[in-house]
Coordinates of C-alpha atoms and ligand atoms in Angstrom, one line a residue:
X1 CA 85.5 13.9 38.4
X2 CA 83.8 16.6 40.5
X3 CA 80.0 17.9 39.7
X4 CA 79.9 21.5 40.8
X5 CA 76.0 22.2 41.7
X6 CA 75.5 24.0 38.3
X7 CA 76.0 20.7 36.5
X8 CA 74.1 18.9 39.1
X9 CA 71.4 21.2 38.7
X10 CA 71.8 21.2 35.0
X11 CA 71.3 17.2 35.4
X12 CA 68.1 17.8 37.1
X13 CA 66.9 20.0 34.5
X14 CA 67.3 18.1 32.1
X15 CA 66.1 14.6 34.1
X16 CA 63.0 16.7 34.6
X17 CA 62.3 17.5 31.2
X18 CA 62.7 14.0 30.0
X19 CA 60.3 13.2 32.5
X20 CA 58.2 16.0 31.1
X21 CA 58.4 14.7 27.6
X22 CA 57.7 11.6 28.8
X23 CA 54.1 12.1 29.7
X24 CA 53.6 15.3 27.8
X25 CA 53.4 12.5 25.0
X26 CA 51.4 9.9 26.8
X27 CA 49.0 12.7 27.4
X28 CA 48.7 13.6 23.9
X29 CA 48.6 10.2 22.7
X30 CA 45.3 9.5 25.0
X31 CA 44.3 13.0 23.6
X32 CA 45.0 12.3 19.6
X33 CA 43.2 8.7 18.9
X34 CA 40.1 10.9 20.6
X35 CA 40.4 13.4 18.0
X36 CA 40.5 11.1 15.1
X37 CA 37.9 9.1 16.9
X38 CA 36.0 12.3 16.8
X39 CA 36.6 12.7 12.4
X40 CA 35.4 9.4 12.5
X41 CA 32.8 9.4 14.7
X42 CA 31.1 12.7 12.9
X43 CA 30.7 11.3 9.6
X44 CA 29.5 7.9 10.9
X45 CA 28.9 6.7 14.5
X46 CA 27.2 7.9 17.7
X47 CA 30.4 8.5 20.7
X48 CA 30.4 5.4 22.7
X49 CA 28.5 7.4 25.4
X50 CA 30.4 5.2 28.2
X51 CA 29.9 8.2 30.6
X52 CA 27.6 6.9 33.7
X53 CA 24.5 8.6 34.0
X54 CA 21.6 10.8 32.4
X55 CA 22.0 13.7 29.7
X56 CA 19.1 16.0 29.6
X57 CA 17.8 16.4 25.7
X58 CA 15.3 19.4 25.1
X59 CA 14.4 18.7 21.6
X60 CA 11.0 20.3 21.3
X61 CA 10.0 24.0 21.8
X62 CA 9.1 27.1 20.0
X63 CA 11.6 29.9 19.4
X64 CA 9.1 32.6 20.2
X65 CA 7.8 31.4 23.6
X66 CA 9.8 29.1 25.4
X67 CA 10.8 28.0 29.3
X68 CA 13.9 26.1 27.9
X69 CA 16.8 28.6 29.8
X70 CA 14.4 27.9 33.4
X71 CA 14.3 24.4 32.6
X72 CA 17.9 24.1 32.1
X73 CA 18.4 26.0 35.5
X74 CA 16.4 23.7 37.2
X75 CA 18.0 20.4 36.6
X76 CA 21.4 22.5 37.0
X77 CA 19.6 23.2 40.5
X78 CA 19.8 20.3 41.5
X79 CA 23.0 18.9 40.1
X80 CA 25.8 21.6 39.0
X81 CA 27.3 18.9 36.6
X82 CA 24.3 17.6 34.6
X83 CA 25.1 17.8 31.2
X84 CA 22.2 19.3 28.7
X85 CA 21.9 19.1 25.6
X86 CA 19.0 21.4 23.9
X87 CA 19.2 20.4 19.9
X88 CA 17.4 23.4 17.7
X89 CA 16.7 22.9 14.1
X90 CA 18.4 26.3 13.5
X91 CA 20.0 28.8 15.6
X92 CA 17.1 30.6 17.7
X93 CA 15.8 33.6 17.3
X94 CA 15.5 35.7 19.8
X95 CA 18.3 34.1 21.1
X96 CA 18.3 32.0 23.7
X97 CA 20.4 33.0 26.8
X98 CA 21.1 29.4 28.4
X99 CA 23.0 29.5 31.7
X100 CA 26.6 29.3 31.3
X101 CA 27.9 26.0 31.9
X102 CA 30.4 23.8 30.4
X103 CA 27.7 21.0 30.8
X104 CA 25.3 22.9 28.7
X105 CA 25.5 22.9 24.7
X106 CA 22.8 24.4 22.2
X107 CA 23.7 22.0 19.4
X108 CA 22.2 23.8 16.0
X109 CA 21.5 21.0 13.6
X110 CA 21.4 22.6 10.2
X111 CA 24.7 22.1 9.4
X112 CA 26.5 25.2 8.5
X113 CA 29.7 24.8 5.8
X114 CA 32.4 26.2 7.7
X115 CA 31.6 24.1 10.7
X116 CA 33.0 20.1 11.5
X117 CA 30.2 17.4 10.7
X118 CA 30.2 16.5 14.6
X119 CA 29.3 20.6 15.2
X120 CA 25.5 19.7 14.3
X121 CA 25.4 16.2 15.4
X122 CA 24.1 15.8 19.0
X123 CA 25.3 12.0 19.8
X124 CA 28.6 13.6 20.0
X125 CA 27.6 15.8 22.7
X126 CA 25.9 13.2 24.7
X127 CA 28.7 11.3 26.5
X128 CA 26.6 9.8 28.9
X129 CA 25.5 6.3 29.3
X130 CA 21.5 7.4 29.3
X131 CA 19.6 10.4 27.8
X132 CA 16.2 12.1 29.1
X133 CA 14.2 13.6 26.3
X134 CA 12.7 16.4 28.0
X135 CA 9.7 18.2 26.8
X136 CA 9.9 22.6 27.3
X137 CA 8.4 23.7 30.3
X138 CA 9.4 20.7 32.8
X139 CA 11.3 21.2 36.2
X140 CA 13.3 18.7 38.4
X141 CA 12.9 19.4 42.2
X142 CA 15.0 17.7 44.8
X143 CA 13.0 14.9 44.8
X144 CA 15.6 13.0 42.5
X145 CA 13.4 12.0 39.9
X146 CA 16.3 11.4 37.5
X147 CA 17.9 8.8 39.7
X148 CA 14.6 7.2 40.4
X149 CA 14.0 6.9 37.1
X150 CA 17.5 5.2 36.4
X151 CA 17.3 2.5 38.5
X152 CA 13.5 2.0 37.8
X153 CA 14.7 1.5 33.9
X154 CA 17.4 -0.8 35.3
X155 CA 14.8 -2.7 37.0
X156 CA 12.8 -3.2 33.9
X157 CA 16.1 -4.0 31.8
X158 CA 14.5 -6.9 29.5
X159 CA 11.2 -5.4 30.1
X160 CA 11.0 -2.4 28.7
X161 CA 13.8 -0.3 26.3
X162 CA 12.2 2.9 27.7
X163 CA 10.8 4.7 30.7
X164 CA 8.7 7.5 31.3
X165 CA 7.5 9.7 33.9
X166 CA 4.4 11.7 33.5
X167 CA 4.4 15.5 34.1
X168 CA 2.4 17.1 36.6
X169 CA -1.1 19.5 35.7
X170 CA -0.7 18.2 32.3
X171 CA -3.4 15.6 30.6
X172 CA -2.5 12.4 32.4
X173 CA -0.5 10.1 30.1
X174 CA -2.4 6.9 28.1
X175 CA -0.7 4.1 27.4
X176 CA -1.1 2.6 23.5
X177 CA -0.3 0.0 21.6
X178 CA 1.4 0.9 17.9
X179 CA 1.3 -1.3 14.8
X180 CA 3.2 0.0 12.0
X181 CA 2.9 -1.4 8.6
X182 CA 5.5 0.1 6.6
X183 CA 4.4 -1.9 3.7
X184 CA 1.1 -1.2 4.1
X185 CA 2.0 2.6 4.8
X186 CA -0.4 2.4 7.9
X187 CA 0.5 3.5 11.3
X188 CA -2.3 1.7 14.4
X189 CA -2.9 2.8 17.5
X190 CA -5.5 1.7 19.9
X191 CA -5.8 1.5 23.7
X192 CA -3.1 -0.6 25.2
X193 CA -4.5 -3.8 27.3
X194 CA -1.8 -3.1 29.6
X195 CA -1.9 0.0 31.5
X196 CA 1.5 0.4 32.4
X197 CA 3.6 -1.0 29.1
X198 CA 2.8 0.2 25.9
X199 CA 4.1 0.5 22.7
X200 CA 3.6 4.5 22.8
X201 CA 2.2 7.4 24.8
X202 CA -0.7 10.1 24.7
X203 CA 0.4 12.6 26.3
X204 CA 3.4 14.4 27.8
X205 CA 6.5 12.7 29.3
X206 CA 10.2 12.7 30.2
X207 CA 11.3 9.4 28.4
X208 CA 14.8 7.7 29.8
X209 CA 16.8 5.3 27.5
X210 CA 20.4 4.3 26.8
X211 CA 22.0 6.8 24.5
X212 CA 23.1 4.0 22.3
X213 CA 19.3 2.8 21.6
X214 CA 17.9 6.3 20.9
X215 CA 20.7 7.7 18.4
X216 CA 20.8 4.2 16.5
X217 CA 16.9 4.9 15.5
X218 CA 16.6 5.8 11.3
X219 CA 15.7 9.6 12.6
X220 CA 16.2 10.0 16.6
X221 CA 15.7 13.7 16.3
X222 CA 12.5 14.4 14.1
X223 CA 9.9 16.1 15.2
X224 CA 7.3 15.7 16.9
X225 CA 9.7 14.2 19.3
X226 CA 7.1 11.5 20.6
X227 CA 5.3 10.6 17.9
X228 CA 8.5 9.9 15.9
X229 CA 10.4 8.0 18.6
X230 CA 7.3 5.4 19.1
X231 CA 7.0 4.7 15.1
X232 CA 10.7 3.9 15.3
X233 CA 10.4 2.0 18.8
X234 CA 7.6 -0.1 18.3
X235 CA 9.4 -0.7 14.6
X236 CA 11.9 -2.5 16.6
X237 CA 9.5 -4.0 19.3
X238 CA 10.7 -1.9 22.2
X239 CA 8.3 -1.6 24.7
X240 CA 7.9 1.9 27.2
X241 CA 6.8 1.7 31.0
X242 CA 5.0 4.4 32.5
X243 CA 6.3 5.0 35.6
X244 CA 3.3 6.5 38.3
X245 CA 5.0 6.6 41.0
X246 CA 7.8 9.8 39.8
X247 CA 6.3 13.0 38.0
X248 CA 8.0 16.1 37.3
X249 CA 6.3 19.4 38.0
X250 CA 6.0 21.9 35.3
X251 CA 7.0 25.6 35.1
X252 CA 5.6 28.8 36.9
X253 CA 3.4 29.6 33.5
X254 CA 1.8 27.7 31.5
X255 CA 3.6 27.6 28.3
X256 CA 1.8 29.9 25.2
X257 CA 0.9 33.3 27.4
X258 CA -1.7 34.1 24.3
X259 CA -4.1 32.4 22.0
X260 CA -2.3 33.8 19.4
X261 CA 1.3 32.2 20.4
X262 CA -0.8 28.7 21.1
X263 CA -2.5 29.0 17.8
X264 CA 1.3 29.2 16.2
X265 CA 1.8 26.1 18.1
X266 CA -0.5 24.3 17.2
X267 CA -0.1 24.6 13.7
X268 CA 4.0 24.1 13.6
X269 CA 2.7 20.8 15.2
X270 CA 0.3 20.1 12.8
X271 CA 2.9 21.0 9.9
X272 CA 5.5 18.9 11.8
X273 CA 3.3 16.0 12.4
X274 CA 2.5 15.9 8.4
X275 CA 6.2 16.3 7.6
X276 CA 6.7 13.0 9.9
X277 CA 4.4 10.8 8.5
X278 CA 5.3 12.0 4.7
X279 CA 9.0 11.4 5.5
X280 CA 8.5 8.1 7.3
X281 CA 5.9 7.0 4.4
X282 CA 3.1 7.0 6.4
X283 CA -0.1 8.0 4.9
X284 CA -2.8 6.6 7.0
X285 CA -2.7 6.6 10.7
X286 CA -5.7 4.8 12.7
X287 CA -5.8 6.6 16.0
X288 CA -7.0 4.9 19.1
X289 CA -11.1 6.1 18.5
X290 CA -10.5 4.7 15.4
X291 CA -11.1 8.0 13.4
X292 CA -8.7 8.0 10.1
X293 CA -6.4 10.8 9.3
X294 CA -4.7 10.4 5.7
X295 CA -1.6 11.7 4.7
X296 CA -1.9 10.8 0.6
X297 CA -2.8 11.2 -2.4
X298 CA -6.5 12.7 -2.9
X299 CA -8.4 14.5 -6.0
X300 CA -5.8 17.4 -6.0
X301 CA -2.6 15.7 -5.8
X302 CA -0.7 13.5 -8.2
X303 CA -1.5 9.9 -7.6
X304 CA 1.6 9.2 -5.4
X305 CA 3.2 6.1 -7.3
X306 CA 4.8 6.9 -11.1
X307 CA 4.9 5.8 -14.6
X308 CA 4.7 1.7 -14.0
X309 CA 7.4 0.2 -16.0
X310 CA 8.1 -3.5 -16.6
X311 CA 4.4 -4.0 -14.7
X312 CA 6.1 -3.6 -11.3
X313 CA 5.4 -0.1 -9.7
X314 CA 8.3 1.7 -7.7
X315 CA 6.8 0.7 -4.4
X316 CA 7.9 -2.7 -5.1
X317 CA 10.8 -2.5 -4.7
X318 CA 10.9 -0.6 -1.4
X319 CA 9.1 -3.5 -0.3
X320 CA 5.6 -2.1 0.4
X321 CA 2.3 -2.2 -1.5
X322 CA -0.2 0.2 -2.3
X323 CA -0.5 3.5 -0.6
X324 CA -4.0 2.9 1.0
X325 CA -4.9 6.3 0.0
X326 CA -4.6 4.9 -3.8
X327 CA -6.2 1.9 -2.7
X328 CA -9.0 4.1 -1.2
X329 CA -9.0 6.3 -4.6
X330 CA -9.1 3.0 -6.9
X331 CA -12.2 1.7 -5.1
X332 CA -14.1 5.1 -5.1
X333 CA -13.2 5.5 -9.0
X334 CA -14.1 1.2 -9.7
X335 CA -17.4 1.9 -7.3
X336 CA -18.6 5.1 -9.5
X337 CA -17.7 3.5 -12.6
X338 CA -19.8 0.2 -12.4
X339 CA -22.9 2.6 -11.3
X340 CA -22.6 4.5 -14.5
X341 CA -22.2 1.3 -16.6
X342 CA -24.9 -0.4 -14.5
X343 CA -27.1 2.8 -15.0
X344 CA -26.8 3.2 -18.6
X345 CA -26.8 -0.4 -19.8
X346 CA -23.6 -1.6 -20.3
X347 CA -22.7 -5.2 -19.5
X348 CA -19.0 -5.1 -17.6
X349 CA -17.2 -7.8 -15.5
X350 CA -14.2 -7.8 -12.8
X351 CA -11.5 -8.9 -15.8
X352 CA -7.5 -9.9 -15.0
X353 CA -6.1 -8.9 -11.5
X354 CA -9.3 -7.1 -10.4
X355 CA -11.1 -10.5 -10.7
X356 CA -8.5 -12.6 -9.4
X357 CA -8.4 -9.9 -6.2
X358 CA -12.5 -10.6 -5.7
X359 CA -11.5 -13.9 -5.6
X360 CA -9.2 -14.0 -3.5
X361 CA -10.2 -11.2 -0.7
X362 CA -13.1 -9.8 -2.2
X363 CA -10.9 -6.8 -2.8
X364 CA -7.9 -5.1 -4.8
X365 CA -5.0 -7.1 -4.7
X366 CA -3.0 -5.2 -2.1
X367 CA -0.2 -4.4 -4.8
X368 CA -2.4 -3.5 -7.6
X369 CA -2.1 -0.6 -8.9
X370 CA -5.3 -0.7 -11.2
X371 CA -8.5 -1.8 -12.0
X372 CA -10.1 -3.8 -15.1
X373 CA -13.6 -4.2 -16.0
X374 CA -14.3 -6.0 -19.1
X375 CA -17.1 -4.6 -21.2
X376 CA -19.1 -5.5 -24.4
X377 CA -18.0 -3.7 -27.2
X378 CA -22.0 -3.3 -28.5
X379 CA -22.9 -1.6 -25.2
X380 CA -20.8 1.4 -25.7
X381 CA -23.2 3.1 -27.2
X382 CA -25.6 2.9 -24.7
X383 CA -23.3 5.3 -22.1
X384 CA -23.2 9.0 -23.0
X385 CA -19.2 9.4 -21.7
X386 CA -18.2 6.3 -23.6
X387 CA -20.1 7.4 -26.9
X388 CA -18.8 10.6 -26.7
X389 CA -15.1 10.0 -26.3
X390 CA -13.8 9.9 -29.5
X391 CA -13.2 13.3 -29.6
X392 CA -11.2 13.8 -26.9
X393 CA -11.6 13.6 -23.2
X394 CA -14.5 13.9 -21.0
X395 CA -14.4 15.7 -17.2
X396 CA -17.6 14.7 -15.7
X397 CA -19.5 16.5 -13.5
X398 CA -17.8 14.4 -10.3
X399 CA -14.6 15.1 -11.6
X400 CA -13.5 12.1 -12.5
X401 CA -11.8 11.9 -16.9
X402 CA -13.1 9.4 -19.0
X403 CA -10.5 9.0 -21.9
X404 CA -10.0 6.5 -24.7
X405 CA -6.5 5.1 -24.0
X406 CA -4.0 6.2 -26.5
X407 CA -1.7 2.4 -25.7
X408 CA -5.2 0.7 -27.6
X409 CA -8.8 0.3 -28.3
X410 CA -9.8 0.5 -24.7
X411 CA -11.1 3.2 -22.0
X412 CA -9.8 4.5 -19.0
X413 CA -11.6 6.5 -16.0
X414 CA -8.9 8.5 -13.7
X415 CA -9.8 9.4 -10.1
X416 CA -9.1 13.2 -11.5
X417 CA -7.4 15.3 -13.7
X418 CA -4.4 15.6 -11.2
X419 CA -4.6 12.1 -10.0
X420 CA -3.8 9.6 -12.7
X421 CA -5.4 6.4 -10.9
X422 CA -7.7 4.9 -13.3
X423 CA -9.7 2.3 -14.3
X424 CA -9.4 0.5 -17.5
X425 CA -12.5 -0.8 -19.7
X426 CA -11.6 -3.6 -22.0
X427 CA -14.7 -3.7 -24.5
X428 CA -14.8 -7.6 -26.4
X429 CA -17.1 -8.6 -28.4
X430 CA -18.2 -12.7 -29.3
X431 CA -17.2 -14.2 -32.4
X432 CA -18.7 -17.9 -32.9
X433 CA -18.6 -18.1 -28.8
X434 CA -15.4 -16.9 -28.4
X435 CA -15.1 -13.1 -26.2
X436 CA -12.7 -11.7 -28.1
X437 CA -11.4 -8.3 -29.1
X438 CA -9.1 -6.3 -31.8
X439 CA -6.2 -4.9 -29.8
X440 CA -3.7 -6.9 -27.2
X441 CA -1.6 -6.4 -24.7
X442 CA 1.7 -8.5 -23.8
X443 CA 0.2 -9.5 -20.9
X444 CA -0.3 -13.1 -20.3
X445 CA -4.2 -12.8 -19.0
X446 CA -5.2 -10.8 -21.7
X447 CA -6.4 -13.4 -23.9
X448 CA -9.8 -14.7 -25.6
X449 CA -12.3 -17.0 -23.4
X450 CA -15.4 -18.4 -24.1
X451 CA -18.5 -16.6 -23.7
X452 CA -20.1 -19.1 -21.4
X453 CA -18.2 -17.4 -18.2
X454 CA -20.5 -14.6 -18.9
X455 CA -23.6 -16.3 -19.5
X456 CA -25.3 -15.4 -16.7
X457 CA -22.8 -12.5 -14.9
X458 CA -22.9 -13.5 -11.4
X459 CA -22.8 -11.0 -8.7
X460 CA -19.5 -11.1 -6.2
X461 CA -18.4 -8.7 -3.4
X462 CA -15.7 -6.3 -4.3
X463 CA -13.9 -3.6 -2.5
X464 CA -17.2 -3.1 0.0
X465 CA -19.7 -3.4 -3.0
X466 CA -21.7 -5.9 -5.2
X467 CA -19.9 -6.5 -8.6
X468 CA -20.9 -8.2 -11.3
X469 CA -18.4 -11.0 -12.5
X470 CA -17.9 -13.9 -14.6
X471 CA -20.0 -17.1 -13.6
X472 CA -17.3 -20.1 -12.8
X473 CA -14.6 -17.5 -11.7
X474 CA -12.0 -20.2 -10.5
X475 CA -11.8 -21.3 -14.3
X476 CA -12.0 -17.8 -15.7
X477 CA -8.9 -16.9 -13.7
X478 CA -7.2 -20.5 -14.1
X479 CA -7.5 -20.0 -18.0
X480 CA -6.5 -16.8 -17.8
X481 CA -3.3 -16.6 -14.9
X482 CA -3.0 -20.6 -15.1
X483 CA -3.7 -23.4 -12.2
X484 CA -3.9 -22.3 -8.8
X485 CA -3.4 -18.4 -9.0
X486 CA -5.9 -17.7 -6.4
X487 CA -3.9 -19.8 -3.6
X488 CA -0.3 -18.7 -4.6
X489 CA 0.0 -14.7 -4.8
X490 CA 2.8 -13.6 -7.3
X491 CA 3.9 -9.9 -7.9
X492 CA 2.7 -9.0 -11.4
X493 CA 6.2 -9.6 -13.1
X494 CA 7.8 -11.9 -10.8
X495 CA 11.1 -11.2 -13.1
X496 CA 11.1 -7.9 -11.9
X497 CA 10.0 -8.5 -8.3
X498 CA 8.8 -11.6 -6.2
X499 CA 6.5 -11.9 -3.3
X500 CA 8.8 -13.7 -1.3
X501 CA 7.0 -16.5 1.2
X502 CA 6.1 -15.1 4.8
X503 CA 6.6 -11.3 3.2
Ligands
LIG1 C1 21.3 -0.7 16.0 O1 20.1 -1.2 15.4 C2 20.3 -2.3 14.6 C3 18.9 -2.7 14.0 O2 18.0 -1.6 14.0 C4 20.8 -3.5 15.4 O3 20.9 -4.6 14.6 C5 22.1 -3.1 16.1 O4 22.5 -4.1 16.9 C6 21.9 -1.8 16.9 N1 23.2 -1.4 17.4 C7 23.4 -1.1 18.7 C8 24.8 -0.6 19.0 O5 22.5 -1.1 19.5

């Protein structure tokens, strides 16, 4: 058999189109498990950001004044293929005209319905083995700081999880140490002994760490940027070097042209800053001069815990204690009380949990929730709020409501009308030596004793005051909790909740 050339030709043709096929297929099957990768990895997992070297995040700025586009240009400057990523909460406005680049992505991150999950989610973006968090108004010059800063963080691999560089003309940076006590809803700082590796920074920075560290923190994009990355961080124990030696200049201007556009500033930090520590469960931070900003509970809000069922208040089970700003409140409310009984003649005593607290730390028990005072039922007369209850309740003039408790024949003080925190006034009475009284509660302390333990009252330091309390306390709070309470701390309904060992 012959071929003429039009059937050899046709052979090639079609030859070439197998071929064609052939790796047309290949291709897209390298190009499909990546887009079902990418389904997956938008609804639960950071990319694998195997990528070698740094993407640039600009997190932080204000819409109405910002140096984000010159930024932007400036690491482009210096290397045409550095991939940026600038993550708004929502789109800006005015918008803002970032150089064109297929490296460059404004990622929005309110999510917006019409839009993939990934679309708002800036892990997917960064592709890269490292990210730079980047603070508005920073340029790169051709000094290389990025490199440098690479292999200084692979020098300190096992040192340090993070590096930063300081920023030229701004406040130099501090290093600090962090101790946050989520249970104890307490954020520490104070002046690091090292002056090189710290827990966190004062001050402004460009931070390098590996992609994967950064977006598998709780909340690696709340603001403010560097106050939220170091609660996470130290959190985890990661430690941050402060590199001296590398500093980036800033911009031309100094960001904020006018007071007015600073003053904005400043207070979207403020609001920001607030918003952090409420979401994170933060309401006392101890700053490094150890001045104390709260972020609870006070007069005019709600107390922040609510209705305690089953003895075992909600914060139980998240595993923390008291909000110190309740603790703070209880002790203000228990230290007022006992000067108006004190004042007016009315015998009290630390009773239950309050007493077995004194004993223990000469405070609230951490996870407390109230206070009890035991009174004598003949001395009510003898205070003008308690005599004049019956009818009602009583704001005094400090704000605080005294109220005869509607669960029984007892009294109650609260911290305010808002804020519910109270203390409770059990009043007995002594029947042939006995301390006894007419109403009872389920609870296993809340039984009769004999009137000895108050014969004298003995005075005991409570909550950063002189109390009065019950003479032979160890055997007031044995009868009442049984043997050994004051050496082995239980959770009021261990049922419910226990105070596991070491916790
Ligand atoms: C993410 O963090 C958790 C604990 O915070 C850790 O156990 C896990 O190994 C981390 N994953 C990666 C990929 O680093």
């Amino acid at each position: 058999m012959r071929c003429t050339f039009c059937q050899w030709a046709l052979s090639l043709a079609i030859v070439a189109n197998l071929v064609i096929l052939y790796y047309g297929t290949k291709l897209q099957q390298r190009v499909l498990p990546r887009h079902r990768e990418l389904g997956r990895l938008s609804s639960q997992r950071p990319s694998n950001n195997s990528v070698p070297g740094v993407t640039i995040l600009i997190r932080e700025f204000e819409d109405f004044e910002n140096y984000v586009p010159e930024v932007v240009q400036s690491f482009l400057k210096n290397n045409p293929t550095q991939p940026v990523v600038v993550a708004a909460d929502i789109l800006p406005y005015p918008p803002m005209q970032l150089p064109s680049s297929p490296h460059v992505h404004l990622v929005v991150l309110k999510p917006s319905p019409e839009q993939p999950a990934y679309a708002s989610r800036p892990e997917y973006y960064v592709q890269t083995e490292y990210v730079a968090l980047v603070p508005d108004g920073v340029r790169v010059d051709a000094t290389k700081q990025l490199e440098k800063m690479l292999e200084e963080y692979k020098a300190s691999r096992g040192q340090a999880h993070m590096v930063a560089a300081p920023i030229e003309s701004l406040i130099p940076l501090h290093c600090l140490d962090l101790m946050v006590s989520l249970k104890e809803w307490t954020a520490t700082y104070s002046m690091a002994t090292s002056s090189n590796l710290c827990s966190a920074l004062r001050g402004e920075a460009v931070i390098l760490l590996q992609t994967r560290d950064f977006f598998n923190l709780s909340s690696p994009l709340a603001k403010p940027l560097s106050s939220s990355l170091f609660i996470q961080s130290s959190l985890r124990g990661w430690k941050v070097r402060i590199l001296e030696d590398i500093s980036f200049p800033s911009t031309q201007q100094p960001l904020f042209t006018s007071s007015h556009n600073q003053w904005k500033a400043d207070n979207h930090a403020k609001a920001s800053r607030a918003q952090l520590f409420r979401d994170f469960g933060i309401r006392r931070v101890v700053m490094e001069d150890e001045k104390q900003q709260w972020y609870g509970c006070s007069k005019e809000t709600l107390r922040c815990f609510g209705t305690v069922h089953d003895d075992t208040p909600d914060y139980l089970y998240q595993d923390r204690w008291t909000p110190p700003c309740c603790l703070k409140a209880l002790r203000e409310t228990t230290s007022y009380v006992i000067s108006i009984l004190e004042s007016s003649g009315v015998r009290y005593w630390l009773e239950g949990g309050t007493l077995l607290g004194a004993a223990r730390h000469q405070d609230i028990i951490p996870w407390d929730y109230d206070v009890d005072l035991g009174i004598y039922l003949e001395d009510i007369p003898n205070c003008e709020f308690l005599r004049n209850i019956e009818s009602g309740s009583i704001v005094d003039e400090k704000g605080y409501v005294w109220e005869k408790a509607i669960e029984g024949d007892f009294f109650r003080v609260q911290y305010s009308e808002t804020n519910h925190l109270h203390v409770d006034l059990w009043p007995f009475y002594p029947r042939n030596g006995i301390m006894t009284k007419n109403t009872w509660t389920d609870h296993k302390q809340d039984v009769e004793f004999p009137e000895h333990f108050l014969k004298p009252l003995v005075p005991m330091s409570f909550a950063g005051f002189t109390a009065l309390a019950p003479n032979d306390y160890r055997s007031f709070v044995e009868l009442k909790f049984g043997e050994g309470v004051i050496e082995n701390p239980e959770y009021p309904n261990p049922a419910f909740r226990k105070l596991r060992s070491g916790s």
